[in-house]
């Protein structure tokens, strides 16, 4: 996540990956819901049902891999799902436009996250907090004084 003054928070990155994976899982469910009702234009065949499950599997792999590598299957899944949803029949035109805008937004948020992460030296998160705590604790334990107090 990005805070004021381009400060990057590694905890927010974990939350962002989980949220991106959740969005990707939801997209498979949308296709599943389109194919199952009686009288649907899209039949519940292997192609449709495989597509319905694949985004969730990619999201799961992404969360297991964690950041930054976890963004690879999630990004591929978001991009692929967007292209497939826009090109497949069964969705109304307004939904295809909405999917285009949401896919661009989701992918942009991932690219902005990585831009800020690798272009700034300002970080805030668990790792930095733990390192600061360890330094103060070991200074205190070894008889050092904390000059900030």
PDB file of C-alpha atoms in Angstrom:
ATOM      1  CA  UNK A   1       0.000   0.000   0.000  1.00  0.00           C
ATOM      2  CA  UNK A   2       1.065   3.554  -0.553  1.00  0.00           C
ATOM      3  CA  UNK A   3       0.754   6.243   2.043  1.00  0.00           C
ATOM      4  CA  UNK A   4       1.364   9.981   1.878  1.00  0.00           C
ATOM      5  CA  UNK A   5       4.755  11.089   0.607  1.00  0.00           C
ATOM      6  CA  UNK A   6       5.192   7.826  -1.354  1.00  0.00           C
ATOM      7  CA  UNK A   7       5.790   5.785   1.783  1.00  0.00           C
ATOM      8  CA  UNK A   8       5.466   2.076   1.040  1.00  0.00           C
ATOM      9  CA  UNK A   9       3.949  -0.335   3.580  1.00  0.00           C
ATOM     10  CA  UNK A  10       4.887  -3.998   3.184  1.00  0.00           C
ATOM     11  CA  UNK A  11       1.879  -5.079   5.270  1.00  0.00           C
ATOM     12  CA  UNK A  12      -0.369  -3.404   2.725  1.00  0.00           C
ATOM     13  CA  UNK A  13       1.342  -5.369  -0.028  1.00  0.00           C
ATOM     14  CA  UNK A  14       0.226  -8.625   1.592  1.00  0.00           C
ATOM     15  CA  UNK A  15      -3.320  -7.295   1.879  1.00  0.00           C
ATOM     16  CA  UNK A  16      -3.233  -6.122  -1.745  1.00  0.00           C
ATOM     17  CA  UNK A  17      -2.188  -9.568  -2.984  1.00  0.00           C
ATOM     18  CA  UNK A  18      -4.954 -11.226  -0.964  1.00  0.00           C
ATOM     19  CA  UNK A  19      -7.524  -8.750  -2.285  1.00  0.00           C
ATOM     20  CA  UNK A  20      -6.323  -9.214  -5.874  1.00  0.00           C
ATOM     21  CA  UNK A  21      -6.608 -12.976  -5.420  1.00  0.00           C
ATOM     22  CA  UNK A  22     -10.134 -12.548  -4.049  1.00  0.00           C
ATOM     23  CA  UNK A  23     -11.152 -10.535  -7.100  1.00  0.00           C
ATOM     24  CA  UNK A  24      -9.694 -13.196  -9.377  1.00  0.00           C
ATOM     25  CA  UNK A  25     -11.593 -15.948  -7.557  1.00  0.00           C
ATOM     26  CA  UNK A  26     -14.816 -13.977  -7.880  1.00  0.00           C
ATOM     27  CA  UNK A  27     -14.371 -13.723 -11.652  1.00  0.00           C
ATOM     28  CA  UNK A  28     -14.461 -17.491 -12.008  1.00  0.00           C
ATOM     29  CA  UNK A  29     -17.660 -17.539  -9.996  1.00  0.00           C
ATOM     30  CA  UNK A  30     -19.254 -15.068 -12.387  1.00  0.00           C
ATOM     31  CA  UNK A  31     -18.657 -17.443 -15.277  1.00  0.00           C
ATOM     32  CA  UNK A  32     -19.920 -20.390 -13.228  1.00  0.00           C
ATOM     33  CA  UNK A  33     -23.123 -18.468 -12.518  1.00  0.00           C
ATOM     34  CA  UNK A  34     -23.567 -17.705 -16.198  1.00  0.00           C
ATOM     35  CA  UNK A  35     -23.309 -21.324 -17.317  1.00  0.00           C
ATOM     36  CA  UNK A  36     -25.432 -23.183 -14.753  1.00  0.00           C
ATOM     37  CA  UNK A  37     -28.935 -21.674 -15.049  1.00  0.00           C
ATOM     38  CA  UNK A  38     -31.408 -23.541 -17.234  1.00  0.00           C
ATOM     39  CA  UNK A  39     -31.771 -21.886 -20.611  1.00  0.00           C
ATOM     40  CA  UNK A  40     -28.366 -20.154 -20.473  1.00  0.00           C
ATOM     41  CA  UNK A  41     -26.650 -19.350 -23.784  1.00  0.00           C
ATOM     42  CA  UNK A  42     -23.491 -20.927 -22.375  1.00  0.00           C
ATOM     43  CA  UNK A  43     -23.782 -24.624 -21.579  1.00  0.00           C
ATOM     44  CA  UNK A  44     -22.061 -26.147 -18.544  1.00  0.00           C
ATOM     45  CA  UNK A  45     -19.470 -27.986 -20.649  1.00  0.00           C
ATOM     46  CA  UNK A  46     -15.810 -28.650 -19.854  1.00  0.00           C
ATOM     47  CA  UNK A  47     -14.651 -25.393 -21.427  1.00  0.00           C
ATOM     48  CA  UNK A  48     -16.949 -23.200 -19.348  1.00  0.00           C
ATOM     49  CA  UNK A  49     -16.568 -25.130 -16.106  1.00  0.00           C
ATOM     50  CA  UNK A  50     -12.774 -25.329 -16.450  1.00  0.00           C
ATOM     51  CA  UNK A  51     -12.658 -21.603 -17.011  1.00  0.00           C
ATOM     52  CA  UNK A  52     -14.850 -21.117 -13.963  1.00  0.00           C
ATOM     53  CA  UNK A  53     -12.410 -22.966 -11.682  1.00  0.00           C
ATOM     54  CA  UNK A  54      -9.091 -21.792 -13.156  1.00  0.00           C
ATOM     55  CA  UNK A  55      -9.139 -18.212 -11.754  1.00  0.00           C
ATOM     56  CA  UNK A  56      -9.604 -19.529  -8.216  1.00  0.00           C
ATOM     57  CA  UNK A  57      -6.710 -21.938  -8.650  1.00  0.00           C
ATOM     58  CA  UNK A  58      -4.445 -19.193  -9.977  1.00  0.00           C
ATOM     59  CA  UNK A  59      -5.436 -16.972  -7.048  1.00  0.00           C
ATOM     60  CA  UNK A  60      -4.702 -19.762  -4.581  1.00  0.00           C
ATOM     61  CA  UNK A  61      -1.246 -20.349  -6.082  1.00  0.00           C
ATOM     62  CA  UNK A  62      -0.578 -16.606  -5.952  1.00  0.00           C
ATOM     63  CA  UNK A  63      -1.394 -16.403  -2.250  1.00  0.00           C
ATOM     64  CA  UNK A  64       0.731 -19.470  -1.509  1.00  0.00           C
ATOM     65  CA  UNK A  65       3.723 -18.045  -3.370  1.00  0.00           C
ATOM     66  CA  UNK A  66       3.406 -14.688  -1.583  1.00  0.00           C
ATOM     67  CA  UNK A  67       4.733 -11.397  -2.888  1.00  0.00           C
ATOM     68  CA  UNK A  68       6.425 -10.598  -5.214  1.00  0.00           C
ATOM     69  CA  UNK A  69       6.268 -13.957  -7.021  1.00  0.00           C
ATOM     70  CA  UNK A  70       2.612 -14.443  -6.093  1.00  0.00           C
ATOM     71  CA  UNK A  71       1.653 -11.548  -8.320  1.00  0.00           C
ATOM     72  CA  UNK A  72       2.690 -13.506 -11.431  1.00  0.00           C
ATOM     73  CA  UNK A  73      -0.234 -15.985 -11.477  1.00  0.00           C
ATOM     74  CA  UNK A  74      -2.629 -13.345 -10.155  1.00  0.00           C
ATOM     75  CA  UNK A  75      -1.657 -10.834 -12.858  1.00  0.00           C
ATOM     76  CA  UNK A  76      -1.805 -13.484 -15.584  1.00  0.00           C
ATOM     77  CA  UNK A  77      -5.197 -14.587 -14.264  1.00  0.00           C
ATOM     78  CA  UNK A  78      -6.639 -11.069 -14.133  1.00  0.00           C
ATOM     79  CA  UNK A  79      -5.430 -10.272 -17.638  1.00  0.00           C
ATOM     80  CA  UNK A  80      -6.565 -13.608 -19.088  1.00  0.00           C
ATOM     81  CA  UNK A  81      -9.965 -13.462 -17.397  1.00  0.00           C
ATOM     82  CA  UNK A  82     -10.480  -9.935 -18.708  1.00  0.00           C
ATOM     83  CA  UNK A  83      -9.629 -10.883 -22.288  1.00  0.00           C
ATOM     84  CA  UNK A  84     -11.732 -14.067 -22.189  1.00  0.00           C
ATOM     85  CA  UNK A  85     -14.749 -12.366 -20.605  1.00  0.00           C
ATOM     86  CA  UNK A  86     -14.695  -9.553 -23.147  1.00  0.00           C
ATOM     87  CA  UNK A  87     -14.450 -11.943 -26.103  1.00  0.00           C
ATOM     88  CA  UNK A  88     -16.915 -14.648 -24.997  1.00  0.00           C
ATOM     89  CA  UNK A  89     -20.615 -14.571 -25.766  1.00  0.00           C
ATOM     90  CA  UNK A  90     -23.216 -14.485 -23.058  1.00  0.00           C
ATOM     91  CA  UNK A  91     -22.304 -11.238 -21.338  1.00  0.00           C
ATOM     92  CA  UNK A  92     -24.217  -8.038 -22.155  1.00  0.00           C
ATOM     93  CA  UNK A  93     -22.255  -5.120 -23.678  1.00  0.00           C
ATOM     94  CA  UNK A  94     -22.424  -3.046 -20.471  1.00  0.00           C
ATOM     95  CA  UNK A  95     -20.767  -5.911 -18.558  1.00  0.00           C
ATOM     96  CA  UNK A  96     -17.967  -6.167 -21.121  1.00  0.00           C
ATOM     97  CA  UNK A  97     -17.298  -2.436 -20.769  1.00  0.00           C
ATOM     98  CA  UNK A  98     -17.335  -2.745 -16.993  1.00  0.00           C
ATOM     99  CA  UNK A  99     -14.928  -5.719 -17.149  1.00  0.00           C
ATOM    100  CA  UNK A 100     -12.571  -3.731 -19.358  1.00  0.00           C
ATOM    101  CA  UNK A 101     -12.476  -0.815 -16.903  1.00  0.00           C
ATOM    102  CA  UNK A 102     -12.127  -3.053 -13.843  1.00  0.00           C
ATOM    103  CA  UNK A 103      -9.357  -5.126 -15.443  1.00  0.00           C
ATOM    104  CA  UNK A 104      -7.428  -1.971 -16.315  1.00  0.00           C
ATOM    105  CA  UNK A 105      -7.924  -0.709 -12.756  1.00  0.00           C
ATOM    106  CA  UNK A 106      -6.826  -3.973 -11.115  1.00  0.00           C
ATOM    107  CA  UNK A 107      -3.739  -4.333 -13.299  1.00  0.00           C
ATOM    108  CA  UNK A 108      -2.868  -0.655 -12.834  1.00  0.00           C
ATOM    109  CA  UNK A 109      -2.980  -1.037  -9.056  1.00  0.00           C
ATOM    110  CA  UNK A 110      -0.505  -3.938  -9.272  1.00  0.00           C
ATOM    111  CA  UNK A 111       1.856  -1.995 -11.525  1.00  0.00           C
ATOM    112  CA  UNK A 112       1.655   1.111  -9.315  1.00  0.00           C
ATOM    113  CA  UNK A 113       2.374  -1.013  -6.251  1.00  0.00           C
ATOM    114  CA  UNK A 114       5.543  -2.416  -7.832  1.00  0.00           C
ATOM    115  CA  UNK A 115       6.605   0.963  -9.168  1.00  0.00           C
ATOM    116  CA  UNK A 116       6.419   2.516  -5.723  1.00  0.00           C
ATOM    117  CA  UNK A 117       7.948  -0.539  -4.036  1.00  0.00           C
ATOM    118  CA  UNK A 118      11.032  -0.573  -6.209  1.00  0.00           C
ATOM    119  CA  UNK A 119      11.390   3.157  -6.849  1.00  0.00           C
ATOM    120  CA  UNK A 120      11.351   4.364  -3.252  1.00  0.00           C
ATOM    121  CA  UNK A 121      13.580   3.683  -0.270  1.00  0.00           C
ATOM    122  CA  UNK A 122      10.896   4.724   2.215  1.00  0.00           C
ATOM    123  CA  UNK A 123       9.234   1.704   3.754  1.00  0.00           C
ATOM    124  CA  UNK A 124       6.936   1.109   6.668  1.00  0.00           C
ATOM    125  CA  UNK A 125       5.849  -2.282   7.821  1.00  0.00           C
ATOM    126  CA  UNK A 126       6.336  -5.274  10.044  1.00  0.00           C
ATOM    127  CA  UNK A 127       9.931  -5.909   8.996  1.00  0.00           C
ATOM    128  CA  UNK A 128      11.057  -2.396   9.795  1.00  0.00           C
ATOM    129  CA  UNK A 129       9.077  -2.347  13.050  1.00  0.00           C
ATOM    130  CA  UNK A 130      10.597  -5.652  14.189  1.00  0.00           C
ATOM    131  CA  UNK A 131      14.110  -4.508  13.290  1.00  0.00           C
ATOM    132  CA  UNK A 132      13.581  -1.306  15.274  1.00  0.00           C
ATOM    133  CA  UNK A 133      12.242  -3.247  18.253  1.00  0.00           C
ATOM    134  CA  UNK A 134      15.173  -5.694  18.171  1.00  0.00           C
ATOM    135  CA  UNK A 135      17.678  -2.856  18.079  1.00  0.00           C
ATOM    136  CA  UNK A 136      16.088  -1.085  21.045  1.00  0.00           C
ATOM    137  CA  UNK A 137      15.635  -4.341  22.986  1.00  0.00           C
ATOM    138  CA  UNK A 138      19.219  -5.499  22.516  1.00  0.00           C
ATOM    139  CA  UNK A 139      20.552  -2.030  23.320  1.00  0.00           C
ATOM    140  CA  UNK A 140      18.513  -2.045  26.533  1.00  0.00           C
ATOM    141  CA  UNK A 141      19.480  -5.624  27.400  1.00  0.00           C
ATOM    142  CA  UNK A 142      23.169  -4.936  26.882  1.00  0.00           C
ATOM    143  CA  UNK A 143      23.077  -1.817  29.035  1.00  0.00           C
ATOM    144  CA  UNK A 144      22.914   0.687  26.195  1.00  0.00           C
ATOM    145  CA  UNK A 145      20.771   3.763  26.455  1.00  0.00           C
ATOM    146  CA  UNK A 146      18.081   4.815  24.113  1.00  0.00           C
ATOM    147  CA  UNK A 147      18.899   8.395  23.108  1.00  0.00           C
ATOM    148  CA  UNK A 148      15.447   9.060  21.688  1.00  0.00           C
ATOM    149  CA  UNK A 149      13.783   9.130  25.115  1.00  0.00           C
TER     150      UNK A 149
END
